[in-house]
Amino acid sequence: MKKDFRSRTLAVIRDFSIEEQLFLYHQTKILKEKWRKKEDISEFQIKDPVNIYIVFVEPSTRTKESFINAAKFHKNARVNIFDSEHSSFNKRESYVDTFNMLTSYGDYSIFIVRTRLEGVPRLLKKKVGEFADRHGIKRPAFINGGDGRHEHPTQELLDEYTFLEHKNFDNSHIKIALIGDLLHGRTVHSKVDGLRIFKNVEVDLIAPEEIQMPQHYVDKMERNGFKVKKYESIDEYLSTDETADIWYFTRLQLERMGEDMLEKAESLKKAVTFREDMLHKVKEGTKFYHPLPRPKINPEIPVFLDDSPLNGWETQAMNGYWVRVVLLSMLGGAIEMETPTEQNEIENKDDEYKFIIPAKITHGTKGVLKEGKRGIKPIDNGTVIDHIAKGKSPEEIYSTIVKIRKILKLYDCDSADGIFRSADGNYKGYISLPDRYLSKKEIKKLSAISPNTTVNIIKDSSVKEKYRIKLPPKIYNFEEISCKNENCITNPKNGEGVPSSFVRIGDKLVCEYCETPHDYGEIWTI
Ligand code: NCD
């Protein structure tokens, strides 16, 4: 079976499976070899009409120019370079409205998008895809050319391709040092998943604490099976005898730093800048890489190294063109991948209510309302929400009760609530709603507002249904939730009107767009 890549989106490197990434690298190798031997490379050219739009809202040299050249390799493509500075972005038009319009100018479009805001490609895939469906246009493909501090998946493609070349295409093992601004650098964040193409991965993180890799990325690398070590500076790293043969430098992202950090930038930079006196300690066969640009004053990789065997960054940057030609070949339908079975993209389906678990009814009559003895009248018919925020402080329990009542609008009926201490000494809250039955939809909402709660449906003075509810796999459709990342496309401050949505991963809720992890309590605005 052949896999068609048209209409696929590359918002994060994980959007392509490991097999798909390896396929792209293999195709790039073939293309480069054919080109070197001056053989026919027309099989890589897109045959069907396609509009390729290059939309860069943040500055760029290499990513933008290599994409323009890669797009022009495809002679049938109509290549459009969008002038974002003089566009309606400056009349406060939303991203979705702008891209909807551009989509309508052709039968099929591929967009390469770079933005300061994070999560934009994921949003465009969803909303502009819906626009295309409404108008019978083929769904466009979106390529993330870098979204804020989040990810830079095409840089990842060219980096991994370059590492494979370095290793003669042996992907059994890699040991890599990531050096520099690991906090703000999106190219190193994409490594967290991109390095999975190697079977055995060791990563040394070299940065002062202030600009070290965020912990959730370190956790993810460990979950991916990588061996991770941290060092404060290149000096400290060189004092060990265990340095990697691949050193990946990144520049300090001054434009993404706050005032406090900018003041310290010079001293932070010293820790991650290479000096001549370090040269004799670098292992034979080592190569230095860098996504570039490097600053002209005090670059992390000094210019005197350009003419040394350490220089891997020039070939790396040149590979950007080839990898992007192939990516466009794939998204334009020129090359298809042989696959044993049809694989569909995995969507999060949460409509099966798997997190609402029917529980055994232990007390036939009014059992749930023993508390009635302490001031609340047992009900004959209606709903009792029990075990609210059990084990939390009475203050937290009270605010959860208020949250439930506000969000589910449980104030337009007879009701009572209270905080009690259960037999095990823990406090818990409950809400009693005579003659009011919660619908399945309301119980589903409740599971997002107050997981680990019990719902009792009472009829004729006995408990007829009882549910224990758990945190659902996805939380969305609430006005009262928001991503805490100010650079996220969903953050209300950015005025794009995109509702927040979170996916449960482990014990965290991860923003569907910018992937910032949140603790359960952090997503609520009330
Ligand atoms: C990188 C980027 O934009 O994230 N550059 C690039 O695309 N080659 C790295 C950087 O700007 O430091």
Coordinates of C-alpha atoms and ligand atoms in Angstrom, one line a residue:
M1 CA 0.0 0.0 0.0
K2 CA 1.2 3.5 -0.8
K3 CA 1.0 6.3 1.7
D4 CA 0.0 9.7 0.3
F5 CA 1.3 12.6 2.3
R6 CA -0.9 15.3 0.8
S7 CA -2.8 17.4 3.3
R8 CA -0.5 16.3 6.2
T9 CA 0.6 18.9 8.7
L10 CA 4.1 19.0 10.3
A11 CA 3.4 21.2 13.4
V12 CA 5.8 19.2 15.6
I13 CA 8.3 16.6 14.7
R14 CA 6.2 13.8 16.2
D15 CA 3.5 14.5 13.5
F16 CA 5.7 12.2 11.3
S17 CA 6.2 8.7 12.6
I18 CA 9.8 7.4 13.0
E19 CA 9.3 5.3 9.9
E20 CA 8.1 8.4 8.0
Q21 CA 11.1 10.5 9.1
L22 CA 13.5 7.7 8.1
F23 CA 11.8 7.5 4.8
L24 CA 12.3 11.2 4.3
Y25 CA 16.0 10.9 5.2
H26 CA 16.4 8.0 2.8
Q27 CA 14.8 9.9 0.0
T28 CA 17.1 12.9 0.7
K29 CA 20.1 10.7 0.5
I30 CA 19.0 9.3 -2.9
L31 CA 18.3 12.9 -4.2
K32 CA 21.6 14.2 -3.1
E33 CA 23.5 11.3 -4.7
K34 CA 21.6 11.6 -7.9
W35 CA 22.2 15.3 -8.0
R36 CA 25.9 14.8 -7.3
K37 CA 26.2 12.3 -10.2
K38 CA 24.2 14.7 -12.4
E39 CA 21.4 12.1 -12.8
D40 CA 17.7 12.8 -13.5
I41 CA 16.0 14.0 -10.4
S42 CA 12.7 14.9 -12.0
E43 CA 10.9 12.1 -10.1
F44 CA 11.1 14.3 -7.0
Q45 CA 9.3 17.2 -8.7
I46 CA 5.6 17.7 -7.9
K47 CA 3.4 17.0 -10.9
D48 CA 0.0 18.3 -9.9
P49 CA -0.7 22.0 -9.6
V50 CA 0.1 23.3 -6.1
N51 CA 0.3 26.7 -4.4
I52 CA 3.2 27.0 -2.1
Y53 CA 2.9 29.9 0.3
I54 CA 5.8 31.1 2.4
V55 CA 4.4 33.0 5.4
F56 CA 7.1 34.3 7.8
V57 CA 5.9 36.6 10.5
E58 CA 9.2 36.4 12.4
P59 CA 12.7 37.1 10.8
S60 CA 14.5 34.3 9.0
T61 CA 17.3 33.8 6.5
R62 CA 18.0 30.1 6.2
T63 CA 14.6 28.5 6.8
K64 CA 12.8 31.0 4.5
E65 CA 15.4 31.2 1.7
S66 CA 16.0 27.4 1.6
F67 CA 12.2 26.9 1.4
I68 CA 11.8 29.5 -1.4
N69 CA 14.5 27.7 -3.3
A70 CA 13.1 24.2 -2.5
A71 CA 9.7 25.4 -3.6
K72 CA 11.1 26.6 -6.9
F73 CA 12.7 23.2 -7.5
H74 CA 9.1 22.1 -8.1
K75 CA 8.7 23.7 -11.4
N76 CA 4.9 23.2 -11.5
A77 CA 4.4 24.9 -8.2
R78 CA 3.1 28.5 -7.9
V79 CA 5.4 30.0 -5.3
N80 CA 4.0 32.9 -3.2
I81 CA 6.0 34.8 -0.7
F82 CA 3.6 36.4 1.6
D83 CA 4.4 40.0 2.7
S84 CA 3.3 39.7 6.3
E85 CA 4.5 43.2 7.2
H86 CA 2.1 44.8 4.8
S87 CA -0.8 42.4 5.2
S88 CA -4.0 42.5 7.2
F89 CA -2.2 41.0 10.1
N90 CA -1.5 44.7 10.8
K91 CA -5.2 45.4 10.6
R92 CA -5.7 42.9 13.4
E93 CA -7.0 40.1 11.2
S94 CA -6.8 36.7 12.8
Y95 CA -4.5 34.0 11.4
V96 CA -7.5 31.8 10.6
D97 CA -9.2 34.4 8.4
T98 CA -6.0 35.2 6.6
F99 CA -5.1 31.6 5.8
N100 CA -8.7 30.7 4.8
M101 CA -8.5 33.3 2.1
L102 CA -5.1 32.2 0.8
T103 CA -6.4 28.6 0.7
S104 CA -9.1 29.6 -1.8
Y105 CA -6.6 30.8 -4.4
G106 CA -5.7 27.3 -5.6
D107 CA -6.8 23.7 -5.7
Y108 CA -4.3 22.6 -3.2
S109 CA -1.9 24.6 -1.1
I110 CA 1.2 23.9 1.1
F111 CA 1.9 26.6 3.7
I112 CA 5.2 27.2 5.4
V113 CA 4.5 29.3 8.5
R114 CA 6.8 31.0 11.0
T115 CA 5.2 32.8 13.9
R116 CA 6.1 34.3 17.3
L117 CA 3.0 32.8 18.8
E118 CA 3.1 29.1 19.6
G119 CA 0.6 26.5 18.4
V120 CA -0.4 28.3 15.2
P121 CA 0.2 25.4 12.7
R122 CA -2.0 23.0 14.8
L123 CA -4.8 25.6 14.9
L124 CA -4.5 26.2 11.1
K125 CA -4.7 22.5 10.3
K126 CA -8.0 22.3 12.2
K127 CA -9.8 25.6 11.3
V128 CA -8.5 26.1 7.7
G129 CA -9.1 22.4 7.1
E130 CA -12.8 23.0 8.1
F131 CA -12.9 26.0 5.7
A132 CA -11.5 23.9 2.9
D133 CA -14.2 21.2 3.6
R134 CA -16.9 23.9 3.5
H135 CA -15.8 24.9 0.0
G136 CA -14.9 21.6 -1.5
I137 CA -11.2 22.5 -1.7
K138 CA -8.5 19.9 -0.8
R139 CA -7.3 20.4 2.7
P140 CA -4.0 22.3 2.7
A141 CA -0.8 21.1 4.3
F142 CA 0.9 23.2 6.9
I143 CA 4.6 23.1 7.7
N144 CA 5.8 24.8 10.9
G145 CA 8.8 26.9 10.1
G146 CA 9.3 27.7 13.9
D147 CA 6.6 28.8 16.3
G148 CA 7.9 30.9 19.2
R149 CA 9.9 28.8 21.7
H150 CA 7.9 25.7 20.9
E151 CA 9.2 23.6 17.9
H152 CA 11.1 23.9 14.6
P153 CA 10.4 20.5 13.0
T154 CA 12.0 21.2 9.6
Q155 CA 15.3 22.3 11.3
E156 CA 14.9 19.0 13.1
L157 CA 14.7 17.1 9.8
L158 CA 17.8 18.7 8.5
D159 CA 19.7 18.3 11.8
E160 CA 18.8 14.6 12.0
Y161 CA 19.6 14.0 8.4
T162 CA 23.0 15.7 9.0
F163 CA 23.7 13.5 12.1
L164 CA 22.8 10.4 10.0
E165 CA 25.4 11.5 7.3
H166 CA 27.9 12.0 10.1
K167 CA 27.2 8.4 11.2
N168 CA 27.2 6.9 7.7
F169 CA 23.5 6.3 8.1
D170 CA 24.0 4.0 11.1
N171 CA 21.1 4.8 13.5
S172 CA 21.9 2.4 16.2
H173 CA 23.4 5.0 18.6
I174 CA 24.0 8.7 19.1
K175 CA 25.7 10.7 21.8
I176 CA 25.0 14.4 21.4
A177 CA 25.8 17.5 23.5
L178 CA 23.2 20.3 23.3
I179 CA 24.8 23.6 24.2
G180 CA 23.5 27.1 24.8
D181 CA 20.0 28.5 25.3
L182 CA 18.1 25.3 25.9
L183 CA 15.3 27.2 27.6
H184 CA 14.1 29.3 24.6
G185 CA 15.7 27.4 21.7
R186 CA 12.9 25.7 19.7
T187 CA 15.5 23.7 17.7
V188 CA 16.6 21.8 20.8
H189 CA 13.0 21.3 21.9
S190 CA 12.4 19.5 18.7
K191 CA 15.3 17.2 19.5
V192 CA 13.3 15.7 22.4
D193 CA 11.3 13.7 19.9
G194 CA 13.4 14.0 16.7
L195 CA 16.3 12.0 18.2
R196 CA 14.0 9.0 18.5
I197 CA 15.1 7.9 15.1
F198 CA 18.3 6.6 16.8
K199 CA 17.8 3.4 18.8
N200 CA 20.1 4.3 21.6
V201 CA 20.3 8.0 22.6
E202 CA 22.6 9.8 25.1
V203 CA 22.1 13.5 25.5
D204 CA 24.4 15.9 27.5
L205 CA 22.7 19.2 28.3
I206 CA 25.2 22.0 28.7
A207 CA 23.8 25.3 30.0
P208 CA 23.7 27.3 33.2
E209 CA 20.6 26.7 35.3
E210 CA 18.9 29.9 34.1
I211 CA 18.8 28.7 30.5
Q212 CA 18.7 24.9 31.0
M213 CA 16.2 22.6 29.2
P214 CA 12.7 22.9 30.8
Q215 CA 12.1 20.0 33.1
H216 CA 9.1 18.7 31.2
Y217 CA 11.3 18.2 28.1
V218 CA 13.9 16.4 30.3
D219 CA 11.1 14.1 31.6
K220 CA 10.0 13.5 28.1
M221 CA 13.5 12.6 26.9
E222 CA 13.7 10.1 29.8
R223 CA 10.3 8.7 28.9
N224 CA 11.7 8.3 25.3
G225 CA 14.4 6.1 26.8
F226 CA 17.3 8.7 26.4
K227 CA 20.1 8.8 28.9
V228 CA 20.3 12.5 30.0
K229 CA 23.1 14.3 31.8
K230 CA 23.4 18.0 32.7
Y231 CA 26.5 20.3 32.9
E232 CA 26.7 24.0 33.8
S233 CA 29.3 25.0 31.2
I234 CA 31.6 23.8 28.4
D235 CA 34.5 24.0 30.9
E236 CA 32.7 21.6 33.3
Y237 CA 31.9 19.3 30.4
L238 CA 35.5 19.2 29.1
S239 CA 36.7 18.3 32.6
T240 CA 35.0 14.9 32.2
D241 CA 36.3 12.2 29.9
E242 CA 32.9 11.5 28.4
T243 CA 32.3 14.1 25.8
A244 CA 30.1 13.4 22.8
D245 CA 31.3 13.5 19.2
I246 CA 28.3 15.6 18.1
W247 CA 28.2 19.1 19.7
Y248 CA 25.0 21.1 18.8
F249 CA 25.4 24.8 19.7
T250 CA 22.5 27.3 19.9
R251 CA 22.6 31.0 20.2
L252 CA 21.1 32.9 23.2
Q253 CA 17.6 33.9 22.2
L254 CA 17.9 37.5 23.4
E255 CA 14.6 38.5 21.7
R256 CA 12.7 36.0 23.9
M257 CA 14.3 37.0 27.2
G258 CA 12.8 39.2 29.9
E259 CA 14.7 42.1 31.4
D260 CA 16.1 40.1 34.3
M261 CA 17.7 37.5 32.1
L262 CA 18.9 40.0 29.6
E263 CA 21.0 41.7 32.3
K264 CA 22.8 38.4 32.9
A265 CA 23.0 37.4 29.2
E266 CA 26.8 38.1 28.8
S267 CA 27.8 36.0 31.7
L268 CA 25.4 33.2 30.7
K269 CA 26.9 33.3 27.3
K270 CA 30.5 32.8 28.5
A271 CA 29.5 29.4 29.9
V272 CA 28.4 28.2 26.4
T273 CA 30.9 29.8 24.2
F274 CA 33.9 27.9 22.8
R275 CA 37.4 29.2 23.3
E276 CA 40.7 28.4 21.6
D277 CA 42.3 27.1 24.8
M278 CA 39.6 24.3 24.9
L279 CA 40.6 22.9 21.5
H280 CA 43.2 20.3 22.8
K281 CA 40.5 18.7 25.0
V282 CA 38.0 18.0 22.2
K283 CA 37.9 14.4 21.1
E284 CA 39.2 13.4 17.7
G285 CA 36.4 13.0 15.2
T286 CA 34.1 15.5 16.9
K287 CA 32.0 17.8 14.8
F288 CA 30.3 21.0 15.8
Y289 CA 26.8 21.9 14.5
H290 CA 24.6 25.0 14.9
P291 CA 21.2 25.8 13.4
L292 CA 22.6 29.3 12.8
P293 CA 22.5 32.3 12.8
R294 CA 25.5 32.9 15.1
P295 CA 25.9 36.4 16.4
K296 CA 28.7 38.4 14.6
I297 CA 30.0 39.6 18.0
N298 CA 31.3 36.8 20.2
P299 CA 29.7 33.9 18.4
E300 CA 29.3 30.6 20.4
I301 CA 31.4 28.9 17.7
P302 CA 34.3 31.4 17.0
V303 CA 35.0 32.2 13.4
F304 CA 38.6 30.8 13.6
L305 CA 37.0 27.3 13.6
D306 CA 35.4 27.8 10.2
D307 CA 38.5 26.3 8.6
S308 CA 38.9 23.4 11.0
P309 CA 37.7 19.7 10.8
L310 CA 35.2 20.6 13.6
N311 CA 33.1 22.5 11.1
G312 CA 29.9 20.6 10.5
W313 CA 27.5 23.5 10.6
E314 CA 28.1 24.6 7.0
T315 CA 27.1 21.2 5.5
Q316 CA 24.2 21.1 8.0
A317 CA 22.9 24.4 6.7
M318 CA 23.2 23.3 3.1
N319 CA 21.3 20.1 3.9
G320 CA 18.4 22.3 4.7
Y321 CA 17.7 22.8 1.0
W322 CA 17.6 19.1 0.2
V323 CA 15.6 18.0 3.1
R324 CA 13.0 20.7 2.3
V325 CA 12.8 19.8 -1.4
V326 CA 12.0 16.2 -0.3
L327 CA 9.5 17.3 2.3
L328 CA 7.6 19.3 -0.4
S329 CA 7.9 16.3 -2.8
M330 CA 6.1 14.3 -0.1
L331 CA 3.4 16.8 0.7
G332 CA 2.9 17.6 -3.0
G333 CA 2.3 13.9 -3.8
A334 CA 5.4 13.4 -5.9
I335 CA 6.7 10.6 -3.7
E336 CA 4.7 8.1 -1.7
M337 CA 5.9 5.7 1.0
E338 CA 5.4 2.0 0.8
T339 CA 3.6 0.9 3.9
P340 CA 2.3 -2.5 5.0
T341 CA -1.0 -1.2 6.4
E342 CA -3.0 1.9 6.3
Q343 CA -2.2 4.1 9.2
N344 CA -4.5 6.9 10.2
E345 CA -3.6 9.8 12.3
I346 CA -4.4 9.1 15.9
E347 CA -7.2 11.4 17.2
N348 CA -8.1 11.7 20.8
K349 CA -11.6 10.3 21.2
D350 CA -13.2 11.0 24.5
D351 CA -16.8 10.5 23.7
E352 CA -16.9 7.1 25.1
Y353 CA -17.3 8.4 28.6
K354 CA -14.6 5.9 29.8
F355 CA -13.8 8.2 32.7
I356 CA -17.4 7.9 34.1
I357 CA -17.2 4.6 35.9
P358 CA -20.4 3.0 37.2
A359 CA -19.9 2.0 40.9
K360 CA -21.5 -0.6 43.1
I361 CA -24.4 0.7 45.1
T362 CA -23.7 -0.3 48.7
H363 CA -26.5 1.4 50.5
G364 CA -29.9 0.9 49.0
T365 CA -31.8 3.7 50.7
K366 CA -30.5 7.1 51.5
G367 CA -27.1 5.6 52.4
V368 CA -25.2 8.4 50.7
L369 CA -27.0 10.9 53.0
K370 CA -25.8 9.8 56.4
E371 CA -24.6 13.3 56.6
G372 CA -28.2 14.2 56.7
K373 CA -27.9 13.6 60.4
R374 CA -25.6 16.5 60.5
G375 CA -27.8 19.1 59.1
I376 CA -28.8 18.2 55.5
K377 CA -32.1 16.6 54.8
P378 CA -31.8 13.4 52.8
I379 CA -33.5 13.7 49.4
D380 CA -36.1 11.3 47.9
N381 CA -35.3 12.2 44.3
G382 CA -32.5 14.0 42.6
T383 CA -28.7 14.0 42.5
V384 CA -26.0 14.0 45.2
I385 CA -22.5 14.9 44.2
D386 CA -20.2 13.4 46.9
H387 CA -16.5 13.1 47.8
I388 CA -15.8 16.5 46.3
A389 CA -12.0 17.4 46.5
K390 CA -11.7 14.7 49.2
G391 CA -8.5 15.0 51.2
K392 CA -8.0 18.7 50.3
S393 CA -8.2 21.6 52.8
P394 CA -11.7 22.8 53.7
E395 CA -10.9 26.1 51.8
E396 CA -10.0 24.2 48.6
I397 CA -13.1 22.0 48.9
Y398 CA -15.3 25.1 49.3
S399 CA -13.8 26.7 46.2
T400 CA -14.3 23.5 44.2
I401 CA -18.0 23.5 45.3
V402 CA -18.3 27.1 44.1
K403 CA -16.6 26.2 40.8
I404 CA -18.9 23.3 40.2
R405 CA -22.0 25.3 40.9
K406 CA -20.9 28.2 38.8
I407 CA -19.8 26.2 35.7
L408 CA -22.7 23.8 35.8
K409 CA -25.1 26.7 36.7
L410 CA -26.4 24.7 39.7
Y411 CA -28.0 27.7 41.3
D412 CA -31.4 27.8 39.7
C413 CA -32.8 24.9 41.7
D414 CA -33.3 23.9 45.3
S415 CA -29.9 22.8 46.6
A416 CA -27.6 22.4 49.6
D417 CA -23.9 21.9 50.0
G418 CA -21.5 21.2 52.8
I419 CA -18.1 20.2 54.0
F420 CA -17.8 17.2 56.2
R421 CA -15.1 15.0 57.7
S422 CA -15.4 11.4 56.7
A423 CA -14.7 8.3 58.8
D424 CA -11.0 8.3 57.7
G425 CA -10.5 11.8 59.0
N426 CA -10.3 13.5 55.6
Y427 CA -12.5 16.4 54.6
K428 CA -14.8 16.2 51.6
G429 CA -17.5 18.3 50.0
Y430 CA -20.9 17.5 48.7
I431 CA -23.8 19.1 46.8
S432 CA -27.3 17.8 47.2
L433 CA -29.8 18.6 44.4
P434 CA -33.4 17.6 45.1
D435 CA -35.5 16.9 42.0
R436 CA -32.6 17.8 39.7
Y437 CA -31.0 15.1 37.6
L438 CA -27.6 15.6 36.1
S439 CA -27.4 14.6 32.5
K440 CA -24.5 12.5 31.1
K441 CA -23.2 15.6 29.5
E442 CA -23.2 17.4 32.8
I443 CA -21.5 14.5 34.5
K444 CA -18.9 14.6 31.8
K445 CA -18.3 18.3 32.5
L446 CA -18.2 17.6 36.2
S447 CA -15.4 15.0 35.6
A448 CA -13.3 17.8 34.2
I449 CA -14.1 20.3 37.0
S450 CA -13.8 17.9 39.9
P451 CA -12.3 14.5 39.1
N452 CA -12.5 11.7 41.7
T453 CA -16.0 12.7 42.8
T454 CA -19.0 10.4 43.2
V455 CA -22.4 11.1 41.6
N456 CA -25.5 9.4 43.0
I457 CA -28.8 9.5 41.2
I458 CA -31.6 9.0 43.7
K459 CA -35.1 7.9 42.9
D460 CA -37.8 7.0 45.3
S461 CA -35.5 7.4 48.3
S462 CA -32.9 4.9 47.0
V463 CA -29.7 5.2 45.0
K464 CA -30.5 4.0 41.5
E465 CA -27.2 4.9 39.7
K466 CA -23.8 5.7 41.1
Y467 CA -20.7 6.8 39.2
R468 CA -17.1 7.5 40.2
I469 CA -15.7 10.0 37.8
K470 CA -12.0 10.4 36.7
L471 CA -10.2 13.1 34.8
P472 CA -11.2 12.9 31.1
P473 CA -8.6 12.4 28.4
K474 CA -9.4 15.8 27.0
I475 CA -10.7 19.0 28.6
Y476 CA -12.3 21.6 26.2
N477 CA -15.4 23.6 25.6
F478 CA -15.2 25.5 28.8
E479 CA -15.0 29.3 29.0
E480 CA -13.3 28.9 32.3
I481 CA -10.1 27.3 31.1
S482 CA -7.0 28.9 29.7
C483 CA -3.4 28.0 28.8
K484 CA -0.9 29.8 31.1
N485 CA 1.6 30.3 28.3
E486 CA 1.3 33.9 27.3
N487 CA 2.7 33.1 23.8
C488 CA 0.1 30.4 23.1
I489 CA -2.3 31.1 20.3
T490 CA -5.1 30.3 22.7
N491 CA -4.1 32.8 25.3
P492 CA -6.9 35.4 25.5
K493 CA -4.2 38.2 25.6
N494 CA -3.4 37.4 22.0
G495 CA -7.0 38.0 20.9
E496 CA -7.2 35.2 18.3
G497 CA -10.4 33.9 19.9
V498 CA -9.2 30.3 20.0
P499 CA -10.8 28.2 22.8
S500 CA -8.3 26.4 25.0
S501 CA -8.1 22.6 24.9
F502 CA -6.0 20.2 27.0
V503 CA -5.1 16.6 26.6
R504 CA -4.2 14.4 29.6
I505 CA -0.7 13.0 29.4
G506 CA 0.3 11.1 32.5
D507 CA -0.7 13.3 35.4
K508 CA -0.4 16.6 33.4
L509 CA -2.8 18.5 31.2
V510 CA -1.0 19.5 28.0
C511 CA -2.2 22.4 25.8
E512 CA -3.3 20.9 22.5
Y513 CA -1.7 23.8 20.6
C514 CA 1.6 24.9 22.4
E515 CA 2.0 21.7 24.4
T516 CA 2.7 23.5 27.7
P517 CA 2.0 21.1 30.5
H518 CA -0.2 22.2 33.4
D519 CA -1.1 20.8 36.7
Y520 CA -4.8 20.1 37.0
G521 CA -5.6 23.2 39.0
E522 CA -3.6 25.5 36.7
I523 CA -6.0 25.5 33.8
W524 CA -9.0 27.0 35.5
T525 CA -9.5 30.8 35.5
I526 CA -12.1 30.8 38.3
Ligands
NCD1 C1 16.9 28.9 14.4 C2 15.4 29.4 14.7 O1 14.9 30.3 14.0 O2 14.9 28.9 15.6 N1 17.4 29.3 13.2 C3 17.0 28.6 12.1 O3 15.9 28.4 11.7 N2 18.0 28.2 11.3 C4 17.8 29.2 15.5 C5 17.9 30.6 16.0 O4 17.2 31.5 15.6 O5 18.7 30.8 16.9

